[in-house]
mmCIF file of C-alpha atoms in Angstrom:
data_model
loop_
_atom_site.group_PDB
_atom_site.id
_atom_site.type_symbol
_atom_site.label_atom_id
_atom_site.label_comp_id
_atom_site.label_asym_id
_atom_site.label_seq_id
_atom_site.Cartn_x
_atom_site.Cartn_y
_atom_site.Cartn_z
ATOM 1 C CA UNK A 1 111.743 -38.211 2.183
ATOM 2 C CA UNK A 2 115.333 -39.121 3.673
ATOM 3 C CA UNK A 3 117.027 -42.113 2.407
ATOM 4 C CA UNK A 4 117.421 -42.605 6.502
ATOM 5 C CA UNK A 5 113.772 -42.518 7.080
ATOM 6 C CA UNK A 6 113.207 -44.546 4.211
ATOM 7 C CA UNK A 7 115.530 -47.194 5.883
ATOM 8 C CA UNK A 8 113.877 -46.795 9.114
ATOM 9 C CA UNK A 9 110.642 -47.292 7.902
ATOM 10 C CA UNK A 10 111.912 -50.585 5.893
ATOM 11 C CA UNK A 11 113.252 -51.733 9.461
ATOM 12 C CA UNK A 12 109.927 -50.845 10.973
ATOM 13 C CA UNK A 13 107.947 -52.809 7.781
ATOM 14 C CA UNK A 14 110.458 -55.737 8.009
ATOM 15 C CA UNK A 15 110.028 -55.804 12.038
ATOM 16 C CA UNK A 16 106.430 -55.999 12.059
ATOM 17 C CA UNK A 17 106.582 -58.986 9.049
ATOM 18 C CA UNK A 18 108.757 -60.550 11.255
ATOM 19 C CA UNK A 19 106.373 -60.537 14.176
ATOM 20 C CA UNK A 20 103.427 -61.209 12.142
ATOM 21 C CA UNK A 21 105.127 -64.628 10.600
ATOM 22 C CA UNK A 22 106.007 -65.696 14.525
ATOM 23 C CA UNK A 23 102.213 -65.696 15.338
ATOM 24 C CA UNK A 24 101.275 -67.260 12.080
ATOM 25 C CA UNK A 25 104.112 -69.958 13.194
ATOM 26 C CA UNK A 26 103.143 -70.452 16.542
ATOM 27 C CA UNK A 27 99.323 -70.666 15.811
ATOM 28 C CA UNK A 28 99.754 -73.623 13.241
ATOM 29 C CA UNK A 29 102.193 -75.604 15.816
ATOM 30 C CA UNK A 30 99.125 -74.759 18.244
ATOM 31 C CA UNK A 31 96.478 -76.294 15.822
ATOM 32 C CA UNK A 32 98.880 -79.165 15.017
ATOM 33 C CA UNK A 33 98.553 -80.131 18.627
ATOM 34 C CA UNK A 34 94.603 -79.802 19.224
ATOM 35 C CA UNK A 35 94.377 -81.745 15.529
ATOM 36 C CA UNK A 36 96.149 -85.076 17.773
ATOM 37 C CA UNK A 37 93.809 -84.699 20.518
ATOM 38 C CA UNK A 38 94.934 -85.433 24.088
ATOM 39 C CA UNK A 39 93.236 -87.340 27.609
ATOM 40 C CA UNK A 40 90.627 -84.993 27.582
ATOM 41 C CA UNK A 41 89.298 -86.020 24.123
ATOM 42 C CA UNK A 42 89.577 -89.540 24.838
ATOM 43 C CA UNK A 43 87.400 -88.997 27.744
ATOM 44 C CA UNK A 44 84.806 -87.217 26.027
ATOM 45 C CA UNK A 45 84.778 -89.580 22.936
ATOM 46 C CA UNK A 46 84.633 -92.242 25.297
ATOM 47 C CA UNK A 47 81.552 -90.874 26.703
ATOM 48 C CA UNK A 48 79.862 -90.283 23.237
ATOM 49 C CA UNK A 49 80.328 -93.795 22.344
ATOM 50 C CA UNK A 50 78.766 -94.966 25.632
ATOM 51 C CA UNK A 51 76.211 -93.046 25.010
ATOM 52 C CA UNK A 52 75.834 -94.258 21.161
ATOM 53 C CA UNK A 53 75.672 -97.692 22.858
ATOM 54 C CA UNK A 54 72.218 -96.291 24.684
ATOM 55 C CA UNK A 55 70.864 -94.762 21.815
ATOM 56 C CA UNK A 56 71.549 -96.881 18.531
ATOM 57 C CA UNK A 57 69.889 -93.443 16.734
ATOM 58 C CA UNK A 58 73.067 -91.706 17.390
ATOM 59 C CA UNK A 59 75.733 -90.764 15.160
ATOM 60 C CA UNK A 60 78.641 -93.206 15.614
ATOM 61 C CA UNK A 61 81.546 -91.014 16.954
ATOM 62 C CA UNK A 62 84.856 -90.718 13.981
ATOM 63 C CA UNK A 63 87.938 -89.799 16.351
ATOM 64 C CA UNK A 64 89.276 -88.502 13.645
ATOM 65 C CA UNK A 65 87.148 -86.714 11.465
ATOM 66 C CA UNK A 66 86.314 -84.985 15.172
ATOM 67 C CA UNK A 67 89.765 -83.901 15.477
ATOM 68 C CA UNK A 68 90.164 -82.967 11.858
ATOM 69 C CA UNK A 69 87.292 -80.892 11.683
ATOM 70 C CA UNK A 70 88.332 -79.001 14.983
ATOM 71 C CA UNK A 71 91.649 -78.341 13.395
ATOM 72 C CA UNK A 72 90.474 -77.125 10.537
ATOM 73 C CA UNK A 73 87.943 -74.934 11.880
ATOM 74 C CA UNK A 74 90.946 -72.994 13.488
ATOM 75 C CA UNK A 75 92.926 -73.319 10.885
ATOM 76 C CA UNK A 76 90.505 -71.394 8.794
ATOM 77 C CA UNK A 77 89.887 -69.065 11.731
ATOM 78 C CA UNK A 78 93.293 -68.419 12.492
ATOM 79 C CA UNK A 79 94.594 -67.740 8.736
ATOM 80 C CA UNK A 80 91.620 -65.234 8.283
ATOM 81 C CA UNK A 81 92.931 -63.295 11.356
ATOM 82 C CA UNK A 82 96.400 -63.322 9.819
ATOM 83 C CA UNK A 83 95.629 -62.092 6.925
ATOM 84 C CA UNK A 84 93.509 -58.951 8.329
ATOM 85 C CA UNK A 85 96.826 -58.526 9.861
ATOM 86 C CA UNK A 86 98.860 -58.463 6.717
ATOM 87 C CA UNK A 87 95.817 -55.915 5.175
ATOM 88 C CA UNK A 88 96.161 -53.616 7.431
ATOM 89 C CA UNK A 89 100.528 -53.478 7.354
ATOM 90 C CA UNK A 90 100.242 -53.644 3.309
ATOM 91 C CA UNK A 91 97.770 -50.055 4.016
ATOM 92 C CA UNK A 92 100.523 -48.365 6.168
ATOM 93 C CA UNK A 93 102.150 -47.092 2.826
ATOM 94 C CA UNK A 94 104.333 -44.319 4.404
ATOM 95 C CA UNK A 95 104.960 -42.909 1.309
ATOM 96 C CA UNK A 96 101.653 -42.032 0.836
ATOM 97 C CA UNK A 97 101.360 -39.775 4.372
ATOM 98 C CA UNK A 98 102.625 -37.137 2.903
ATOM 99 C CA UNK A 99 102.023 -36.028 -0.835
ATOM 100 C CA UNK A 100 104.484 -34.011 -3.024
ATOM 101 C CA UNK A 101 104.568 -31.591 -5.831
ATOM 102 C CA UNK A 102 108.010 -30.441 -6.748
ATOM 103 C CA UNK A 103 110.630 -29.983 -4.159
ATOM 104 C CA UNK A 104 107.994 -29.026 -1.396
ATOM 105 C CA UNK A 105 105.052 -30.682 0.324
ATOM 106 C CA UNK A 106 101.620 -30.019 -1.362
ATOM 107 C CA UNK A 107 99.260 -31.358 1.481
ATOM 108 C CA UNK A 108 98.916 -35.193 3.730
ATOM 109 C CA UNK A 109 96.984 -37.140 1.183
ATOM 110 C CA UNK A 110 95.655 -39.161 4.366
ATOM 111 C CA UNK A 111 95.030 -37.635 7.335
ATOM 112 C CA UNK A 112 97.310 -38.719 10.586
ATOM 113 C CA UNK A 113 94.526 -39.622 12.918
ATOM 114 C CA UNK A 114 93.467 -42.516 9.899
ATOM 115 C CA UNK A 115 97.297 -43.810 9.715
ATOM 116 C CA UNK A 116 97.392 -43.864 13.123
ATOM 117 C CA UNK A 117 94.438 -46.023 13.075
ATOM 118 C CA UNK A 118 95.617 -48.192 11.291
ATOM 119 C CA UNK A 119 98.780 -48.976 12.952
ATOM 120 C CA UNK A 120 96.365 -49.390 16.335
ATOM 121 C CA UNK A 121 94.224 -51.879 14.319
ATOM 122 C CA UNK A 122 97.226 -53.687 13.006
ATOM 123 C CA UNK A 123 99.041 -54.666 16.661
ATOM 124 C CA UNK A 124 95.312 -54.475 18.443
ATOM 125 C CA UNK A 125 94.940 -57.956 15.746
ATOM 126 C CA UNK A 126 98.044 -58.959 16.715
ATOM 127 C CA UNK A 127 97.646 -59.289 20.059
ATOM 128 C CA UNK A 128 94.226 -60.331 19.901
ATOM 129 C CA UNK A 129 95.283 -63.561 17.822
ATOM 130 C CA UNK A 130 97.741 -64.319 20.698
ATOM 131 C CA UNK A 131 95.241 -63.895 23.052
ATOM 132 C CA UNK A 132 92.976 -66.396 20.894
ATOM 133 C CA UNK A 133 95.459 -69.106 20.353
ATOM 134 C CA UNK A 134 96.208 -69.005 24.216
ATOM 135 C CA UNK A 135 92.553 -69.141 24.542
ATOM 136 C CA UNK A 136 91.771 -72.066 22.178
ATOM 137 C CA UNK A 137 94.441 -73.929 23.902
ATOM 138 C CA UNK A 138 93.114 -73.643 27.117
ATOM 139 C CA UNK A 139 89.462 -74.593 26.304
ATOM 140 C CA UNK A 140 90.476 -78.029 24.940
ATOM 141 C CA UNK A 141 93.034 -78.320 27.919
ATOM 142 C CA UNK A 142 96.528 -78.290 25.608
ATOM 143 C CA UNK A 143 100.252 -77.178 26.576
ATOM 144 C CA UNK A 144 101.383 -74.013 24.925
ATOM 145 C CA UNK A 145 103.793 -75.881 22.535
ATOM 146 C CA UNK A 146 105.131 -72.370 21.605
ATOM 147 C CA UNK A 147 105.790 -70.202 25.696
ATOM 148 C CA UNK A 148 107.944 -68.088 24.466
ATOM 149 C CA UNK A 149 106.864 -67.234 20.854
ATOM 150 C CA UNK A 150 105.176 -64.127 21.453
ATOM 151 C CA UNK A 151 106.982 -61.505 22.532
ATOM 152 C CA UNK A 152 105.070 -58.632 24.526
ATOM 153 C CA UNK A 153 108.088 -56.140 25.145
ATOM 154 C CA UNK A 154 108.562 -56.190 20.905
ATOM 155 C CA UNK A 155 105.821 -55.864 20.054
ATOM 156 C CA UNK A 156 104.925 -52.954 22.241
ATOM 157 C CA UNK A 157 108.481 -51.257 21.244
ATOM 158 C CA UNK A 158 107.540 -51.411 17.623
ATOM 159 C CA UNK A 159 104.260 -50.169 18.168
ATOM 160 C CA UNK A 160 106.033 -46.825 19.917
ATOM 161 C CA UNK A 161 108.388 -46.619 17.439
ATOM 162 C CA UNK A 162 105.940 -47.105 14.497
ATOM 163 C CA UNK A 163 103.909 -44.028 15.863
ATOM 164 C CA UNK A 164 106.596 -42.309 16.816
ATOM 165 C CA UNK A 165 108.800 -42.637 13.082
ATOM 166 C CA UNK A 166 105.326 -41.366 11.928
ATOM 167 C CA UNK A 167 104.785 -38.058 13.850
ATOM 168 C CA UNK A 168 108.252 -37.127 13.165
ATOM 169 C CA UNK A 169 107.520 -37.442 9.609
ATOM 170 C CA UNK A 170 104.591 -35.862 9.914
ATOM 171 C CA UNK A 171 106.379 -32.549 11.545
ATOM 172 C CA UNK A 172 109.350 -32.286 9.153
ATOM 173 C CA UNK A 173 107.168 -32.272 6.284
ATOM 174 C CA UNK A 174 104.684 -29.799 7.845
ATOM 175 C CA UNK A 175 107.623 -27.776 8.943
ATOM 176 C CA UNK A 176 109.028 -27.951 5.145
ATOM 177 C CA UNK A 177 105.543 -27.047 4.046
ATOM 178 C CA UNK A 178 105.686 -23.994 6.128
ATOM 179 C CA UNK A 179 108.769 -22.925 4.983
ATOM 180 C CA UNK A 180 107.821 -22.975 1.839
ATOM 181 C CA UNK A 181 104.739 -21.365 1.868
ATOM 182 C CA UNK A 182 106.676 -18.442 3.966
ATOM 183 C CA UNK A 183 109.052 -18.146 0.579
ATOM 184 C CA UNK A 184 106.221 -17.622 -1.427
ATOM 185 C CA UNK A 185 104.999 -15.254 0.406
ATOM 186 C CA UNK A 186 108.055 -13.257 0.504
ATOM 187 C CA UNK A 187 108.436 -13.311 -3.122
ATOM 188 C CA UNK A 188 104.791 -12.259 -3.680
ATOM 189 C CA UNK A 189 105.116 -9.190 -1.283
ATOM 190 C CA UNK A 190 109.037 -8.356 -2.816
ATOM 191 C CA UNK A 191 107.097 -8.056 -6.048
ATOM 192 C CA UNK A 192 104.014 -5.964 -4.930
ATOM 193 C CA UNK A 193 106.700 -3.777 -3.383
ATOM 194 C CA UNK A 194 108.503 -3.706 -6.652
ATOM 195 C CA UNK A 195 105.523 -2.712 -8.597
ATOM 196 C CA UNK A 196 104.302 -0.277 -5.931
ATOM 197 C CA UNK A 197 107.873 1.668 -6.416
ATOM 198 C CA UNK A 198 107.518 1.730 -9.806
ATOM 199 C CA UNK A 199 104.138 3.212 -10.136
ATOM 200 C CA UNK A 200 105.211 5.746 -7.930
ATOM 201 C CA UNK A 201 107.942 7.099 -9.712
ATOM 202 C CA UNK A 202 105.978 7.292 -12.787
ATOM 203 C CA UNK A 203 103.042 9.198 -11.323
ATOM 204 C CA UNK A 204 105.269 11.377 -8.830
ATOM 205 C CA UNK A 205 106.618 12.829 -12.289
ATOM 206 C CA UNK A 206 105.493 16.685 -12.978
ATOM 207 C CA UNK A 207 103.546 15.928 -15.838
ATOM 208 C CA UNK A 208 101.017 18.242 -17.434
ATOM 209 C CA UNK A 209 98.091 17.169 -19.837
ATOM 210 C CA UNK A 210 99.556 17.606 -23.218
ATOM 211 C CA UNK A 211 102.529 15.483 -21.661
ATOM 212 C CA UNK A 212 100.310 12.794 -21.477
ATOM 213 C CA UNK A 213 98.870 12.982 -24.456
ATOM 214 C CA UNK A 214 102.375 13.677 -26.085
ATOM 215 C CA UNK A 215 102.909 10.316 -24.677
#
């Protein structure tokens, strides 16, 4: 492989880490907030200790091990998502699309439709833990503290030219392959021809019996 598709694949890897360690940023600023609570919590622990006041069975309400527990339930939830994330990009080994023997290309060691898969799966979890954070904050009635973090238009030109880097690779090694295989089949059909020839001339000779056994 190119020491310019090797860089452009680098880019690609270092692009996509990049991205990946935005969301990871944004989603602990996001828990950070829902861990202080806001109006909405106060109102509903309010409630819970009016109602512990009714029922003296109840649980007394703990603000804060509430909140805690909420933040770290996302916490947990949001880190596991990241790191399915991080799986998946440490899988796209490029170097391993296409194997080698020699100076020519032997065969794909993984076929394209899997690869491909797996870049889908990587920015389908990408997105989908935006859309979760976004989610999360709207359930408990929180700000985006991060608006502008995520970054549709990048993420959906690396995606295109992740897939894109791919099938070109994919092509120039087929088309080496090819070219290749058409050598050897040259030289295998120059030496046929050579041996052909040769028998010829040997048996075209006007050679009796007692030649032969002369011989």
């Amino acid at each position: 492989m190119a020491s310019a598709s090797l860089q452009r694949i680098n880019a690609l890897k270092k692009e996509a880490s990049l991205l990946t360690k935005k969301l990871w940023k944004s989603s602990l600023k996001s828990i950070q907030a829902i861990a202080l609570g806001n109006a909405v919590d106060e109102v509903r622990f309010s409630k819970l200790e009016k109602l512990q006041l009714e029922k003296p069975t109840m649980l007394p309400v703990n603000r804060d091990d509430e909140l805690k527990s909420r933040a770290n339930y996302y916490y947990n939830y949001a880190r596991e998502q990241i790191e399915q994330e991080s799986d998946i990009f440490e899988m796209l080994d490029w170097s391993l699309t296409v194997g080698y023997k020699g100076d020519h290309v032997e065969e794909l060691s993984s076929s394209t439709s899997f690869t491909k898969d797996q870049i889908h799966r990587y920015f389908y979890f990408l997105r989908k833990g935006e859309e979760q954070r976004l989610y999360i904050l709207r359930k408990y009635k929180f700000e985006d503290p991060c608006p502008t973090s995520f970054d549709s238009s990048r993420v959906d030109a690396l995606e295109d030219n992740m897939l894109r880097t791919l099938n070109a690779e994919i092509m120039s090694h087929a088309i080496d392959d090819k070219a290749y295989s058409s050598h050897e089949d040259s030289m295998g059909a120059n030496t046929e021809i050579r041996v052909e020839s040769a028998l010829e001339r040997i048996f075209s000779e006007d050679r009796n019996e007692d030649d032969w056994d002369a011989k």
